[in-house]
CSV table of C-alpha atoms and ligand atoms in Angstrom, one decimal:
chain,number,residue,atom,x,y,z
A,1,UNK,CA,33.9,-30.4,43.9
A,2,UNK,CA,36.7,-32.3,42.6
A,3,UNK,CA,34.2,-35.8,42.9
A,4,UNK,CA,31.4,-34.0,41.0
A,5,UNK,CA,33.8,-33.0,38.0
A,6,UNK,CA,35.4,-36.5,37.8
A,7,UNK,CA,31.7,-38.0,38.3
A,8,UNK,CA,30.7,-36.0,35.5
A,9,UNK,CA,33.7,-37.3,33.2
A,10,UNK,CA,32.4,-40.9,34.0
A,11,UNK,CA,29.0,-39.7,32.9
A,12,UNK,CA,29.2,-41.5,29.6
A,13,UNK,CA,30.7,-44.5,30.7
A,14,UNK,CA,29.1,-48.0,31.7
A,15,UNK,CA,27.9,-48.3,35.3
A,16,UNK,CA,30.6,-50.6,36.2
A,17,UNK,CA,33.1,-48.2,35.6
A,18,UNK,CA,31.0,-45.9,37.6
A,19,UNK,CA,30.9,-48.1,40.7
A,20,UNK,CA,35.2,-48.1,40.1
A,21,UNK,CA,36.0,-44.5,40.0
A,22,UNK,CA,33.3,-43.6,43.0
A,23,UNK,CA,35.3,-45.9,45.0
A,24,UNK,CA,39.0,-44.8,43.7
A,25,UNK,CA,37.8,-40.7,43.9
A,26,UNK,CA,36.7,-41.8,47.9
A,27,UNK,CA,40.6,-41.7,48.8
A,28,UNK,CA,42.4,-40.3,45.6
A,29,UNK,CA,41.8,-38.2,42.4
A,30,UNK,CA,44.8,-39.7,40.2
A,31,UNK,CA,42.4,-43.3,39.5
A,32,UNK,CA,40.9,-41.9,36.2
A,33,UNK,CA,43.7,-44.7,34.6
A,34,UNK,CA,42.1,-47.2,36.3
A,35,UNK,CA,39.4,-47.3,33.3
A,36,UNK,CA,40.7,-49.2,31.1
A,37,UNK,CA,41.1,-52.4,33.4
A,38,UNK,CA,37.5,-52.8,33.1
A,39,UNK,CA,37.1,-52.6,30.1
A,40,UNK,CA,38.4,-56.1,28.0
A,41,UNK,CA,36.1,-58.5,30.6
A,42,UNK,CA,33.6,-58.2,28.0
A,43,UNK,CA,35.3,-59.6,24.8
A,44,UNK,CA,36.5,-63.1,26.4
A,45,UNK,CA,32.8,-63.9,27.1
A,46,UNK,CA,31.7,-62.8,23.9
A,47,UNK,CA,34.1,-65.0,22.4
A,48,UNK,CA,33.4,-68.0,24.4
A,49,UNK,CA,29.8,-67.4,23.4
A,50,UNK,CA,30.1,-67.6,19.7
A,51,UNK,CA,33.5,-70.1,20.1
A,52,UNK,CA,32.1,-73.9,19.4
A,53,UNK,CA,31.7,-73.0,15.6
A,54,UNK,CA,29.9,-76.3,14.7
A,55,UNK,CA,31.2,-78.6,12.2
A,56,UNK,CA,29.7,-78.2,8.7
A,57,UNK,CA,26.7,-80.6,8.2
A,58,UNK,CA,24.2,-81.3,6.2
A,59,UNK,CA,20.6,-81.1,6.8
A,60,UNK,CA,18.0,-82.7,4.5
A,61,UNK,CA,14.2,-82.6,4.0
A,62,UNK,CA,12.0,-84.5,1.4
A,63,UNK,CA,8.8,-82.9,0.5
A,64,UNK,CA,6.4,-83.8,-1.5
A,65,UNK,CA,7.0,-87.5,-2.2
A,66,UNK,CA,4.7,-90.0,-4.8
A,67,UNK,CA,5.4,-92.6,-7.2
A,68,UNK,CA,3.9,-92.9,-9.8
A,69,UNK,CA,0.7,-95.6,-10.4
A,70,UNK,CA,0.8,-98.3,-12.5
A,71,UNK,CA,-1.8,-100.0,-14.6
A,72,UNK,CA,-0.9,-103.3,-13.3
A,73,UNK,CA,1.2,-106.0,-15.3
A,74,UNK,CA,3.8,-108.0,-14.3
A,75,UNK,CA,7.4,-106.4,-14.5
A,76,UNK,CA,6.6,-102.9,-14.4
A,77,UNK,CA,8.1,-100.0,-13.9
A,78,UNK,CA,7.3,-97.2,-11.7
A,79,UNK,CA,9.4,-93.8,-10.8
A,80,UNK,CA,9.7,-92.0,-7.4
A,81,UNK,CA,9.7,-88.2,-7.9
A,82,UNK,CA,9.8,-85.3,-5.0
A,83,UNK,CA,11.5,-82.3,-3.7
A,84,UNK,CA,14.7,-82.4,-1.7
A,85,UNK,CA,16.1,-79.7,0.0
A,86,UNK,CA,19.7,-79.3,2.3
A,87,UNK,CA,19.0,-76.4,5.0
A,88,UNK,CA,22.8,-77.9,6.1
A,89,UNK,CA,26.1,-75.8,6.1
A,90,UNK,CA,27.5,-78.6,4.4
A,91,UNK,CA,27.0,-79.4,0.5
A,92,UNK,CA,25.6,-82.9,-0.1
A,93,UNK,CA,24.7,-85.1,-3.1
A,94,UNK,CA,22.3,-88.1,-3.4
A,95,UNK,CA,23.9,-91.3,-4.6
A,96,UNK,CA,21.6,-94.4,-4.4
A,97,UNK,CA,17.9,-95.5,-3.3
A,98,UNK,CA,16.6,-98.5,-2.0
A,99,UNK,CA,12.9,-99.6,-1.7
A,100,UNK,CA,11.6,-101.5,1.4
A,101,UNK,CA,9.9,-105.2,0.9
A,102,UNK,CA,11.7,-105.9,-2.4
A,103,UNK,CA,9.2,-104.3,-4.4
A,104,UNK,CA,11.5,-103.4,-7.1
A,105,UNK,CA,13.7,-105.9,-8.2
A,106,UNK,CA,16.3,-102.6,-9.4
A,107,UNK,CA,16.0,-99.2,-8.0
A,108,UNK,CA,18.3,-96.5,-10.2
A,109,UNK,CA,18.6,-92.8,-10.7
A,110,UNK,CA,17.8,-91.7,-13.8
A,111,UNK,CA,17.1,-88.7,-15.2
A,112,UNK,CA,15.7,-87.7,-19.1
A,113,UNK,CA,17.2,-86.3,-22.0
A,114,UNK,CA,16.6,-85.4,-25.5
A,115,UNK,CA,18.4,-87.6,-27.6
A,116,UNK,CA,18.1,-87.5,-31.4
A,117,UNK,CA,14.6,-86.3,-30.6
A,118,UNK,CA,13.6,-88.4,-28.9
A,119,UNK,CA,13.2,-88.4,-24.7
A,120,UNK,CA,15.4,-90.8,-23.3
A,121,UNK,CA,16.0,-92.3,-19.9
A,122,UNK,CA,20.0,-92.6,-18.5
A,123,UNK,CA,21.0,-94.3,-15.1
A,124,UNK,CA,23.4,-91.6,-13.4
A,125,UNK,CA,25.5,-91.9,-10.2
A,126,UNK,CA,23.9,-89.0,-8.1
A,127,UNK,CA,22.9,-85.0,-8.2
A,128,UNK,CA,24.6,-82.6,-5.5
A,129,UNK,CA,22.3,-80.5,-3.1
A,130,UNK,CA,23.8,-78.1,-2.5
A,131,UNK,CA,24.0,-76.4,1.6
A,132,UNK,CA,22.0,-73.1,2.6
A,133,UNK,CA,18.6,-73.9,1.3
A,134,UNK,CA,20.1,-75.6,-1.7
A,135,UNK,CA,17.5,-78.3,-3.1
A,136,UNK,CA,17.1,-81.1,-6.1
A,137,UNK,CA,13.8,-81.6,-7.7
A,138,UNK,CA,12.3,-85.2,-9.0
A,139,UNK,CA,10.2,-84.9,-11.6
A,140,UNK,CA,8.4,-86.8,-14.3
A,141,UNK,CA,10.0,-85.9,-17.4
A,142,UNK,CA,13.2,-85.3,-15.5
A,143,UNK,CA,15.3,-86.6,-12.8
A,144,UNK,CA,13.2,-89.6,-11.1
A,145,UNK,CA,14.2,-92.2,-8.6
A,146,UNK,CA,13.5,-95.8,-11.5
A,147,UNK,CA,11.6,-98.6,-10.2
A,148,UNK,CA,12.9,-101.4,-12.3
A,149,UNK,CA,10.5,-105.0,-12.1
A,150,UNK,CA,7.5,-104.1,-9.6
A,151,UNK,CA,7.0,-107.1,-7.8
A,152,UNK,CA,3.5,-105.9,-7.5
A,153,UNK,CA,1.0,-103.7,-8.8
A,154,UNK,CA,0.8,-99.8,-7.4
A,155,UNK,CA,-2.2,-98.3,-7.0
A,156,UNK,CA,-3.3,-95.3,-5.5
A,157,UNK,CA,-3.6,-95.3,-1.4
A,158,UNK,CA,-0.4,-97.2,-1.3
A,159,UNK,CA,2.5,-96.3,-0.2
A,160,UNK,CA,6.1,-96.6,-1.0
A,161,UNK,CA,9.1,-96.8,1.6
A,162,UNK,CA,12.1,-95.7,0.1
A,163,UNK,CA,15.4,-94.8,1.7
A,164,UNK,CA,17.9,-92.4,-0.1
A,165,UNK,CA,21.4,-92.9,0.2
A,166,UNK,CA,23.2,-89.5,0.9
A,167,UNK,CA,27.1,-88.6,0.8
A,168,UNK,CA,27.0,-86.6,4.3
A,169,UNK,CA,23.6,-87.0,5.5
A,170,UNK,CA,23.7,-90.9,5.4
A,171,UNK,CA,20.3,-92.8,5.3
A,172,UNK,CA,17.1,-90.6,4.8
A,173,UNK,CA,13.1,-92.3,4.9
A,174,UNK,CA,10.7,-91.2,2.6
A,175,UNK,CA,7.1,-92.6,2.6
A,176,UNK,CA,5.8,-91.9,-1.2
A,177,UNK,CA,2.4,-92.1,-1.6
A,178,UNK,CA,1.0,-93.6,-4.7
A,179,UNK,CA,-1.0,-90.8,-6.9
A,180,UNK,CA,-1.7,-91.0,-11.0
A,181,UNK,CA,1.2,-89.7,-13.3
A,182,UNK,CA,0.9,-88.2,-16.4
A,183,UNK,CA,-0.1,-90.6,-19.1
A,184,UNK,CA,3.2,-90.9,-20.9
A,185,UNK,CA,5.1,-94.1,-22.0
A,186,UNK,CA,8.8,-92.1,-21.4
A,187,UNK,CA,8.9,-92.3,-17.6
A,188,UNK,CA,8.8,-95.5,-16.8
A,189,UNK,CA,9.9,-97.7,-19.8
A,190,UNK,CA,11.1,-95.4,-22.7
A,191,UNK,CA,15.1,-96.2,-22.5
A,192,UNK,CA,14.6,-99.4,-20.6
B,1,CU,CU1,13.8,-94.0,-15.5
């Protein structure tokens, strides 16, 4: 009788305690306090499980890369344009760009502004992207990656290697294929 009613009290309880008070009731009824002993194992494990709370980095994708084709004379200019994004937990912010095979003889950021009405081209030292999705677009008319002094023409079916200098993510490759821009005279030589 006196099993059943303390069985009964345990009815709501997990199965380990169960096992503990059928046990304890076997020789004596006064166990009920026994309970309780059972009952922190769980939170260390949890903790340990969700403990190594990484570092904050940042984590960067480039979509959507081209540069932009040019007609062919000596010393041109071109622009690289695309989509970055930073899935990271960190914040991060481009800050230079390099071309492979010296095909540039001066690779800048730049990005375009209205300026007495005119659009106008300015060399700037970088653009955050920010962590958590955050992302920075390149785009003609706007912020572009300059290719200053082509060392040879680009035409479409080539393609550019280019590698971005980030704060926290370091180095990161881009291949840029080479596509038609718009027609326009601003992108690649209007403040130059
Ligand atoms: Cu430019």
């Amino acid at each position: 009788m006196r099993l059943n009613r303390i069985m009964r009290a345990f009815a709501l309880a997990i199965p380990l305690l169960a096992a503990v008070s059928l046990v304890a009731c076997s020789d004596d009824d006064g166990d009920a306090t026994a309970e309780p002993t059972a009952q922190p194992a769980a939170d260390p494990t949890a903790d340990a499980t969700t403990e190594p709370t990484a570092v904050p980095t940042s984590e960067i994708t480039v979509t959507d890369a081209w540069a932009r084709a040019t007609p062919g004379n000596p010393d041109e200019n071109s622009a690289v344009y695309m989509l970055i994004t930073n899935d990271g937990t960190a914040d991060d912010r481009l800050i230079g760009a390099a071309v492979d095979d010296g095909l540039a003889t001066t690779v800048e950021l730049h990005e375009t502004a209205m300026e007495d009405g005119q659009m106008r081209m300015r060399q700037v030292e970088g653009w955050d992207v920010p962590r958590d999705g955050g992302t920075l677009e390149l785009a003609q008319r706007a912020n572009h990656v300059m290719l200053i002094g082509l060392t040879k023409q680009l035409v479409e079916g080539d393609t550019v290697g280019l590698t971005l200098q980030f704060e926290q993510a370091g180095e990161v490759r881009v291949e840029a294929p080479v596509e038609q821009g718009m027609p326009m005279q601003m992108d690649d030589d209007g403040g130059s």
